[in-house]
Amino acid sequence: MRMPVFSRTKRWLALLGCVLLSSILLSACGDEASTSILNTAGPVAADEKVLFYVVVILAAVIFLGVEGWLVYSIFRFRERPNTPTPYQNHGNLFLEALWTGIPTVVLFILLFFTIRGLLQVAPEAQPKDANTVSVVAVGHQWWWEFYYPKYNITTADELVIPAHTTIHVDLFSNNVIHSFWVPNLTGKTDLIPGHDNTKWFIADKNGTYTGLCAEFCGTQHGNMRFDVKAVNTDSFQSWISTQQQTAAAPGDSLAQQGQAIFKNQCSTCHGIVGVDVTQFYNPQQFCNDSLGPGHNYPTTDVHCLIGPNLTHFGSRGLIAGGVLTNNSQACNPTDPNIMKDCHLAQWLNDPQGIKPGNDMNIGQLTTGQIRQLVAYLEGLK
Ligand code: CUA
């Protein structure tokens, strides 16, 4: 006996279910698509995308086939009054062979594409490119340091690379496991203390790509972002020569006072070449914890800085692992609303409130001191 009201309710529930499901599916569309693995900007990510599609399409075909057959059978062969016992096919050799054979073929197809993908992105597959740029990427809790051995420079939160050039990355951590991931350019590779992985990638297009830490590494794991800026070769070379210079001298008396505060309160953890350190240091060499048990992070080696090297801080786009952007245009040191407008001022005022648990334990600065530090640090282009 049919109950029309109940049936209408079920129809509405089904409709509601479809709306909810489609909202989940469609939520992947929109602005966030720019950091999607499907929006590739280089050969490594493109090869990985092929494997992704192979798996998704195979899984979708199997899902629709099995579920379709199941739903069809439920309705077509449902029990009706006076139905005789159906035909029993237990032990049918043909059927047994068929449903052993189909999954075997499917798994071999997946195996083929998986091995092909592994070989395409393996360190051994790195193209022989005379212009290859090598970078040491260091995972800290919670920010990224990038050291360029050939040019002897260090940056933080921002990896500047030439486009159309092979980038070789040595992945180093002396604390916990992190994972280097730039969805548009390359998949994830872990940074494991005591086991230095390598990877390579190429950016085919100029642009800024979001990088992430993809392995839970503590409370601020989500605030361990970086930007990969792919620029043309000329811009890259001029960026390198700027970064190789020692820090700019303070431009005015406000900045001079800021430099004095830096020397006094910040230089235990941060370095500025030409101020408290004489050069950039290779973290892989100086922050190595393979010295044995008991030699814990942060290492006591003075060449291994706890915080980012700030020599060219004013040229960078992010602060503290991307928890804030470095909106330098809003950082006029004499701005009466500096605490509202300038992210660096906010950061200096309350680093533990903005990013709880990070290593920056500076005493409370006065607004005057913050203005002086902002004048100095934003001037370090
Ligand atoms: Cu580093 Cu998550």
Short mmCIF file of C-alpha atoms and ligand atoms in Angstrom, two decimals:
data_model
loop_
_atom_site.label_atom_id
_atom_site.label_comp_id
_atom_site.label_asym_id
_atom_site.label_seq_id
_atom_site.Cartn_x
_atom_site.Cartn_y
_atom_site.Cartn_z
CA MET A 1 0.00 0.00 0.00
CA ARG A 2 1.52 3.35 -1.04
CA MET A 3 1.64 6.30 1.33
CA PRO A 4 1.78 9.43 -0.85
CA VAL A 5 2.88 11.79 1.95
CA PHE A 6 5.81 9.61 2.92
CA SER A 7 6.81 9.21 -0.70
CA ARG A 8 6.82 13.01 -1.19
CA THR A 9 9.03 13.42 1.88
CA LYS A 10 11.46 10.87 0.48
CA ARG A 11 11.53 12.71 -2.84
CA TRP A 12 12.41 15.98 -1.06
CA LEU A 13 15.08 14.24 0.99
CA ALA A 14 16.59 12.82 -2.19
CA LEU A 15 16.53 16.27 -3.80
CA LEU A 16 18.13 17.83 -0.71
CA GLY A 17 20.80 15.13 -0.78
CA CYS A 18 21.58 15.92 -4.43
CA VAL A 19 21.83 19.66 -3.69
CA LEU A 20 24.20 19.04 -0.77
CA LEU A 21 26.31 16.64 -2.81
CA SER A 22 26.58 19.03 -5.73
CA SER A 23 27.54 21.87 -3.38
CA ILE A 24 30.43 19.73 -2.15
CA LEU A 25 31.50 18.93 -5.70
CA LEU A 26 31.14 22.51 -6.94
CA SER A 27 32.95 23.96 -3.94
CA ALA A 28 36.16 22.81 -5.62
CA CYS A 29 35.50 25.39 -8.33
CA GLY A 30 36.22 29.09 -8.01
CA ASP A 31 39.25 31.11 -6.97
CA GLU A 32 40.88 28.28 -5.06
CA ALA A 33 41.31 26.45 -8.37
CA SER A 34 44.47 28.47 -8.92
CA THR A 35 46.31 26.29 -6.38
CA SER A 36 44.70 23.09 -7.67
CA ILE A 37 46.82 20.14 -8.78
CA LEU A 38 44.70 20.21 -11.96
CA ASN A 39 45.93 23.69 -12.86
CA THR A 40 49.47 22.62 -13.76
CA ALA A 41 52.30 24.97 -14.71
CA GLY A 42 55.16 22.52 -15.21
CA PRO A 43 56.03 19.02 -16.47
CA VAL A 44 56.29 17.30 -13.06
CA ALA A 45 52.80 18.40 -12.00
CA ALA A 46 51.49 17.59 -15.50
CA ASP A 47 52.80 14.00 -15.29
CA GLU A 48 51.23 13.62 -11.85
CA LYS A 49 47.93 14.93 -13.20
CA VAL A 50 47.85 12.16 -15.83
CA LEU A 51 48.09 9.54 -13.06
CA PHE A 52 45.38 11.34 -11.10
CA TYR A 53 42.99 11.24 -14.06
CA VAL A 54 43.75 7.58 -14.82
CA VAL A 55 42.88 6.62 -11.23
CA VAL A 56 39.77 8.82 -11.04
CA ILE A 57 38.38 7.67 -14.40
CA LEU A 58 39.02 3.97 -13.68
CA ALA A 59 37.49 4.29 -10.21
CA ALA A 60 34.47 6.17 -11.61
CA VAL A 61 33.84 3.55 -14.31
CA ILE A 62 34.05 0.74 -11.73
CA PHE A 63 31.83 2.60 -9.27
CA LEU A 64 29.15 3.40 -11.84
CA GLY A 65 29.30 -0.12 -13.32
CA VAL A 66 29.03 -1.96 -10.01
CA GLU A 67 26.46 0.37 -8.45
CA GLY A 68 24.44 0.51 -11.67
CA TRP A 69 24.33 -3.26 -11.92
CA LEU A 70 23.42 -3.51 -8.24
CA VAL A 71 20.55 -0.99 -8.48
CA TYR A 72 19.30 -2.60 -11.70
CA SER A 73 19.34 -6.05 -10.08
CA ILE A 74 17.57 -4.84 -6.96
CA PHE A 75 14.61 -3.64 -9.01
CA ARG A 76 14.66 -6.13 -11.87
CA PHE A 77 15.04 -9.25 -9.72
CA ARG A 78 13.25 -8.21 -6.52
CA GLU A 79 11.16 -10.85 -4.85
CA ARG A 80 7.54 -10.94 -5.97
CA PRO A 81 4.71 -13.18 -4.73
CA ASN A 82 5.08 -16.75 -5.98
CA THR A 83 8.58 -16.23 -7.47
CA PRO A 84 10.35 -19.57 -7.81
CA THR A 85 13.91 -20.02 -6.43
CA PRO A 86 16.23 -18.32 -8.94
CA TYR A 87 18.92 -20.09 -10.96
CA GLN A 88 21.98 -20.86 -8.73
CA ASN A 89 25.34 -20.11 -10.37
CA HIS A 90 27.68 -21.00 -7.49
CA GLY A 91 30.88 -22.57 -8.87
CA ASN A 92 30.38 -21.28 -12.40
CA LEU A 93 33.95 -21.39 -13.76
CA PHE A 94 33.40 -18.72 -16.41
CA LEU A 95 32.03 -16.19 -13.91
CA GLU A 96 34.75 -16.98 -11.34
CA ALA A 97 37.43 -16.42 -13.97
CA LEU A 98 35.72 -13.22 -15.17
CA TRP A 99 35.60 -11.50 -11.79
CA THR A 100 39.15 -12.53 -11.01
CA GLY A 101 40.36 -11.42 -14.42
CA ILE A 102 38.75 -7.95 -14.54
CA PRO A 103 40.30 -6.65 -11.25
CA THR A 104 43.67 -8.13 -12.31
CA VAL A 105 43.58 -6.18 -15.57
CA VAL A 106 42.46 -3.00 -13.74
CA LEU A 107 45.27 -3.32 -11.19
CA PHE A 108 47.88 -3.90 -13.91
CA ILE A 109 46.70 -0.75 -15.72
CA LEU A 110 47.08 1.20 -12.45
CA LEU A 111 50.48 -0.40 -11.82
CA PHE A 112 51.68 0.58 -15.30
CA PHE A 113 50.67 4.25 -14.91
CA THR A 114 51.98 4.39 -11.33
CA ILE A 115 55.42 3.06 -12.27
CA ARG A 116 55.50 5.31 -15.33
CA GLY A 117 54.65 8.32 -13.12
CA LEU A 118 57.28 7.38 -10.53
CA LEU A 119 59.96 7.16 -13.20
CA GLN A 120 58.90 10.49 -14.75
CA VAL A 121 59.28 12.49 -11.51
CA ALA A 122 62.12 10.52 -9.85
CA PRO A 123 65.34 12.39 -8.91
CA GLU A 124 67.08 10.28 -11.60
CA ALA A 125 64.77 11.79 -14.24
CA GLN A 126 66.01 15.34 -13.57
CA PRO A 127 66.82 16.85 -16.99
CA LYS A 128 70.47 17.54 -17.78
CA ASP A 129 70.18 21.31 -17.86
CA ALA A 130 73.36 23.39 -17.70
CA ASN A 131 71.37 26.27 -16.16
CA THR A 132 69.93 24.15 -13.32
CA VAL A 133 69.39 26.21 -10.17
CA SER A 134 70.02 24.36 -6.90
CA VAL A 135 68.24 25.32 -3.70
CA VAL A 136 68.41 23.96 -0.16
CA ALA A 137 64.88 24.10 1.27
CA VAL A 138 64.84 23.98 5.05
CA GLY A 139 61.70 23.20 7.03
CA HIS A 140 61.52 25.07 10.31
CA GLN A 141 58.68 25.09 12.84
CA TRP A 142 56.98 26.86 11.07
CA TRP A 143 58.47 28.62 8.08
CA TRP A 144 60.63 27.86 5.08
CA GLU A 145 64.21 28.91 4.54
CA PHE A 146 65.74 28.78 1.05
CA TYR A 147 69.50 28.81 0.55
CA TYR A 148 71.06 29.05 -2.93
CA PRO A 149 74.53 27.42 -2.62
CA LYS A 150 75.87 28.69 -5.96
CA TYR A 151 74.97 32.30 -5.18
CA ASN A 152 75.42 32.05 -1.39
CA ILE A 153 72.14 33.80 -0.53
CA THR A 154 69.26 33.00 1.81
CA THR A 155 65.59 33.92 1.69
CA ALA A 156 62.54 32.97 3.71
CA ASP A 157 58.90 32.35 2.81
CA GLU A 158 59.68 33.05 -0.85
CA LEU A 159 61.42 30.87 -3.42
CA VAL A 160 62.37 32.93 -6.48
CA ILE A 161 63.21 30.85 -9.54
CA PRO A 162 63.81 31.38 -13.25
CA ALA A 163 61.01 29.96 -15.43
CA HIS A 164 61.79 27.28 -18.05
CA THR A 165 64.77 26.14 -15.96
CA THR A 166 65.30 22.97 -13.97
CA ILE A 167 65.15 23.64 -10.22
CA HIS A 168 66.93 21.08 -8.06
CA VAL A 169 65.82 21.07 -4.42
CA ASP A 170 67.67 19.51 -1.49
CA LEU A 171 65.18 19.03 1.32
CA PHE A 172 66.55 19.44 4.82
CA SER A 173 65.03 19.45 8.31
CA ASN A 174 66.75 19.29 11.69
CA ASN A 175 63.54 19.26 13.73
CA VAL A 176 60.42 17.32 12.69
CA ILE A 177 59.11 15.94 9.40
CA HIS A 178 57.71 18.52 6.98
CA SER A 179 56.58 18.09 3.38
CA PHE A 180 57.38 20.36 0.43
CA TRP A 181 54.38 20.86 -1.86
CA VAL A 182 53.68 23.32 -4.67
CA PRO A 183 50.40 22.02 -6.16
CA ASN A 184 50.78 23.79 -9.53
CA LEU A 185 54.38 22.67 -10.00
CA THR A 186 55.14 19.47 -8.11
CA GLY A 187 53.71 16.92 -5.69
CA LYS A 188 54.76 16.36 -2.09
CA THR A 189 58.17 15.21 -0.89
CA ASP A 190 58.96 14.86 2.81
CA LEU A 191 61.76 16.62 4.69
CA ILE A 192 63.01 14.00 7.12
CA PRO A 193 65.58 14.73 9.83
CA GLY A 194 68.66 12.61 9.15
CA HIS A 195 67.51 11.65 5.64
CA ASP A 196 67.86 14.42 3.06
CA ASN A 197 65.54 13.92 0.08
CA THR A 198 65.91 15.68 -3.24
CA LYS A 199 63.45 16.65 -5.92
CA TRP A 200 63.26 18.72 -9.09
CA PHE A 201 60.66 20.70 -10.98
CA ILE A 202 60.28 23.25 -13.75
CA ALA A 203 57.89 26.20 -14.04
CA ASP A 204 56.69 26.61 -17.63
CA LYS A 205 55.02 29.96 -16.97
CA ASN A 206 56.00 33.08 -15.06
CA GLY A 207 53.82 33.57 -12.03
CA THR A 208 53.47 33.22 -8.28
CA TYR A 209 52.57 29.75 -7.06
CA THR A 210 51.50 28.86 -3.55
CA GLY A 211 53.68 26.38 -1.65
CA LEU A 212 52.53 24.49 1.42
CA CYS A 213 53.77 22.19 4.14
CA ALA A 214 51.88 18.94 3.58
CA GLU A 215 52.88 16.99 6.69
CA PHE A 216 51.52 17.80 10.14
CA CYS A 217 54.46 19.35 11.99
CA GLY A 218 52.95 21.00 15.04
CA THR A 219 50.25 23.47 16.00
CA GLN A 220 51.13 26.04 13.32
CA HIS A 221 51.49 23.52 10.48
CA GLY A 222 48.71 25.37 8.63
CA ASN A 223 50.76 28.58 8.77
CA MET A 224 53.75 27.17 6.94
CA ARG A 225 53.16 28.61 3.50
CA PHE A 226 55.56 29.98 0.93
CA ASP A 227 55.40 31.56 -2.49
CA VAL A 228 57.26 30.29 -5.53
CA LYS A 229 57.89 33.22 -7.84
CA ALA A 230 58.83 32.15 -11.35
CA VAL A 231 60.34 35.04 -13.30
CA ASN A 232 62.28 35.38 -16.55
CA THR A 233 66.04 34.78 -16.52
CA ASP A 234 67.00 38.46 -16.59
CA SER A 235 64.80 39.30 -13.62
CA PHE A 236 66.18 36.29 -11.77
CA GLN A 237 69.78 37.40 -12.33
CA SER A 238 69.06 40.94 -11.17
CA TRP A 239 67.19 39.57 -8.14
CA ILE A 240 70.25 37.44 -7.33
CA SER A 241 72.64 40.39 -7.51
CA THR A 242 70.38 42.45 -5.24
CA GLN A 243 70.12 39.62 -2.72
CA GLN A 244 73.90 39.16 -2.69
CA GLN A 245 74.44 42.70 -1.46
CA THR A 246 74.80 43.42 2.22
CA ALA A 247 71.84 45.11 3.87
CA ALA A 248 70.91 48.67 2.98
CA ALA A 249 72.04 51.27 5.51
CA PRO A 250 69.19 52.88 7.50
CA GLY A 251 67.66 55.68 5.46
CA ASP A 252 66.80 58.11 8.27
CA SER A 253 67.06 58.55 12.03
CA LEU A 254 63.89 56.53 12.66
CA ALA A 255 65.40 53.60 10.75
CA GLN A 256 68.72 54.09 12.55
CA GLN A 257 66.95 53.69 15.89
CA GLY A 258 65.23 50.62 14.44
CA GLN A 259 68.60 49.12 13.59
CA ALA A 260 69.77 49.73 17.15
CA ILE A 261 66.72 47.84 18.48
CA PHE A 262 67.41 45.03 16.04
CA LYS A 263 71.01 44.67 17.24
CA ASN A 264 69.90 44.79 20.84
CA GLN A 265 66.81 42.55 20.83
CA CYS A 266 66.53 40.58 17.59
CA SER A 267 70.04 39.50 16.67
CA THR A 268 70.03 36.44 18.94
CA CYS A 269 67.70 34.73 16.44
CA HIS A 270 67.81 36.79 13.24
CA GLY A 271 70.68 37.68 10.94
CA ILE A 272 71.21 40.72 8.75
CA VAL A 273 74.31 40.52 6.57
CA GLY A 274 76.52 43.51 7.23
CA VAL A 275 74.92 44.17 10.63
CA ASP A 276 75.18 41.17 12.96
CA VAL A 277 76.41 38.46 10.56
CA THR A 278 79.08 38.73 7.89
CA GLN A 279 77.55 36.39 5.30
CA PHE A 280 74.77 33.92 4.58
CA TYR A 281 75.37 30.43 5.90
CA ASN A 282 74.40 27.09 4.39
CA PRO A 283 71.87 25.70 6.88
CA GLN A 284 72.47 22.16 5.65
CA GLN A 285 76.04 22.56 6.84
CA PHE A 286 75.52 24.52 10.04
CA CYS A 287 72.14 23.34 11.31
CA ASN A 288 72.88 19.64 11.01
CA ASP A 289 71.69 17.61 13.92
CA SER A 290 73.45 14.45 12.83
CA LEU A 291 75.95 15.32 15.57
CA GLY A 292 74.20 12.77 17.77
CA PRO A 293 71.57 12.44 20.47
CA GLY A 294 71.18 15.39 22.79
CA HIS A 295 72.05 17.88 20.06
CA ASN A 296 68.54 19.14 19.68
CA TYR A 297 66.88 21.80 17.60
CA PRO A 298 67.46 24.69 17.72
CA THR A 299 71.13 23.98 17.36
CA THR A 300 73.54 26.14 19.31
CA ASP A 301 75.74 26.78 16.29
CA VAL A 302 75.80 30.58 15.86
CA HIS A 303 75.81 30.14 12.09
CA CYS A 304 72.44 28.41 12.25
CA LEU A 305 69.86 31.11 12.81
CA ILE A 306 66.65 30.32 14.71
CA GLY A 307 64.63 32.93 12.80
CA PRO A 308 64.74 34.03 9.16
CA ASN A 309 67.66 36.00 7.80
CA LEU A 310 66.22 39.50 7.32
CA THR A 311 68.90 41.06 5.07
CA HIS A 312 66.38 41.80 2.30
CA PHE A 313 63.17 41.46 4.32
CA GLY A 314 61.52 44.46 2.62
CA SER A 315 61.60 42.66 -0.74
CA ARG A 316 59.61 39.66 0.50
CA GLY A 317 55.89 39.15 0.15
CA LEU A 318 55.09 37.13 3.26
CA ILE A 319 55.69 37.29 7.01
CA ALA A 320 56.23 34.30 9.31
CA GLY A 321 55.27 31.41 7.04
CA GLY A 322 52.50 33.37 5.31
CA VAL A 323 50.48 34.02 8.46
CA LEU A 324 50.48 37.65 7.21
CA THR A 325 51.36 39.32 3.92
CA ASN A 326 54.11 41.91 3.97
CA ASN A 327 51.98 44.88 2.87
CA SER A 328 54.92 47.32 2.88
CA GLN A 329 52.92 50.00 1.02
CA ALA A 330 50.72 50.28 4.13
CA CYS A 331 53.72 50.53 6.46
CA ASN A 332 54.47 54.23 6.63
CA PRO A 333 56.27 54.48 10.01
CA THR A 334 54.55 57.80 10.82
CA ASP A 335 51.04 56.50 10.00
CA PRO A 336 48.88 57.21 13.10
CA ASN A 337 46.96 53.98 12.39
CA ILE A 338 50.08 51.87 11.84
CA MET A 339 48.77 49.07 14.08
CA LYS A 340 45.63 48.80 11.97
CA ASP A 341 47.22 49.19 8.55
CA CYS A 342 50.67 47.60 8.64
CA HIS A 343 50.99 43.82 9.03
CA LEU A 344 54.63 44.00 10.11
CA ALA A 345 53.64 46.37 12.93
CA GLN A 346 50.91 43.92 14.01
CA TRP A 347 53.37 41.07 13.94
CA LEU A 348 56.00 42.92 16.01
CA ASN A 349 53.31 43.96 18.48
CA ASP A 350 51.93 40.48 19.16
CA PRO A 351 53.69 37.57 17.43
CA GLN A 352 52.33 35.02 19.91
CA GLY A 353 48.75 36.24 19.47
CA ILE A 354 49.00 36.03 15.68
CA LYS A 355 50.87 32.72 15.54
CA PRO A 356 50.79 30.99 18.95
CA GLY A 357 53.74 28.77 19.76
CA ASN A 358 56.22 30.23 17.29
CA ASP A 359 59.83 30.89 18.33
CA MET A 360 59.51 34.67 18.39
CA ASN A 361 59.48 35.58 22.08
CA ILE A 362 60.29 39.25 21.99
CA GLY A 363 59.31 41.43 24.94
CA GLN A 364 56.41 43.85 24.45
CA LEU A 365 57.62 46.70 22.26
CA THR A 366 56.26 50.24 22.53
CA THR A 367 54.46 51.73 19.53
CA GLY A 368 57.46 54.04 19.11
CA GLN A 369 59.86 51.09 18.94
CA ILE A 370 57.57 49.33 16.46
CA ARG A 371 57.58 52.41 14.21
CA GLN A 372 61.39 52.43 14.32
CA LEU A 373 61.65 48.71 13.50
CA VAL A 374 59.10 49.05 10.68
CA ALA A 375 61.10 51.98 9.24
CA TYR A 376 64.27 49.90 9.33
CA LEU A 377 63.01 46.47 8.21
CA GLU A 378 60.74 47.68 5.39
CA GLY A 379 63.71 49.67 4.07
CA LEU A 380 65.72 46.46 3.61
CA LYS A 381 64.79 45.91 -0.04
CU1 CUA B 1 55.81 21.89 8.39
CU2 CUA B 1 53.61 21.00 8.37
#
